[in-house]
mmCIF file with all atom_site columns, C-alpha atoms in Angstrom:
data_model
loop_
_atom_site.group_PDB
_atom_site.id
_atom_site.type_symbol
_atom_site.label_atom_id
_atom_site.label_alt_id
_atom_site.label_comp_id
_atom_site.label_asym_id
_atom_site.label_entity_id
_atom_site.label_seq_id
_atom_site.pdbx_PDB_ins_code
_atom_site.Cartn_x
_atom_site.Cartn_y
_atom_site.Cartn_z
_atom_site.occupancy
_atom_site.B_iso_or_equiv
_atom_site.pdbx_formal_charge
_atom_site.auth_seq_id
_atom_site.auth_comp_id
_atom_site.auth_asym_id
_atom_site.auth_atom_id
_atom_site.pdbx_PDB_model_num
ATOM 1  C CA . MET A 1 1  ? -36.585 -37.662 0.155  1.00 0.00 ? 81  MET A CA 1
ATOM 2  C CA . ASN A 1 2  ? -39.044 -38.178 2.925  1.00 0.00 ? 82  ASN A CA 1
ATOM 3  C CA . LEU A 1 3  ? -41.323 -39.669 0.680  1.00 0.00 ? 83  LEU A CA 1
ATOM 4  C CA . ILE A 1 4  ? -38.932 -42.165 -0.347 1.00 0.00 ? 84  ILE A CA 1
ATOM 5  C CA . LEU A 1 5  ? -38.198 -42.969 2.986  1.00 0.00 ? 85  LEU A CA 1
ATOM 6  C CA . SER A 1 6  ? -41.651 -43.432 4.158  1.00 0.00 ? 86  SER A CA 1
ATOM 7  C CA . LEU A 1 7  ? -42.344 -45.665 1.249  1.00 0.00 ? 87  LEU A CA 1
ATOM 8  C CA . LEU A 1 8  ? -39.261 -47.738 2.100  1.00 0.00 ? 88  LEU A CA 1
ATOM 9  C CA . ILE A 1 9  ? -40.618 -47.897 5.686  1.00 0.00 ? 89  ILE A CA 1
ATOM 10 C CA . ASN A 1 10 ? -44.105 -49.154 4.638  1.00 0.00 ? 90  ASN A CA 1
ATOM 11 C CA . SER A 1 11 ? -42.790 -51.554 1.943  1.00 0.00 ? 91  SER A CA 1
ATOM 12 C CA . THR A 1 12 ? -40.643 -53.118 4.941  1.00 0.00 ? 92  THR A CA 1
ATOM 13 C CA . LEU A 1 13 ? -43.665 -53.400 7.373  1.00 0.00 ? 93  LEU A CA 1
ATOM 14 C CA . ALA A 1 14 ? -45.723 -54.689 4.461  1.00 0.00 ? 94  ALA A CA 1
ATOM 15 C CA . LEU A 1 15 ? -42.900 -57.312 4.080  1.00 0.00 ? 95  LEU A CA 1
ATOM 16 C CA . LEU A 1 16 ? -42.927 -58.130 7.687  1.00 0.00 ? 96  LEU A CA 1
ATOM 17 C CA . LEU A 1 17 ? -46.819 -58.497 7.954  1.00 0.00 ? 97  LEU A CA 1
ATOM 18 C CA . VAL A 1 18 ? -46.017 -61.169 5.095  1.00 0.00 ? 98  VAL A CA 1
ATOM 19 C CA . ILE A 1 19 ? -43.533 -63.106 6.304  1.00 0.00 ? 99  ILE A CA 1
ATOM 20 C CA . ILE A 1 20 ? -45.381 -62.963 10.129 1.00 0.00 ? 100 ILE A CA 1
ATOM 21 C CA . ALA A 1 21 ? -48.756 -63.982 8.108  1.00 0.00 ? 101 ALA A CA 1
#
């Protein structure tokens, strides 16, 4: 479950970076 949570957080951060950039 921790791996899925980490992947979700990474995806969210990546999406935010794309929106900001």
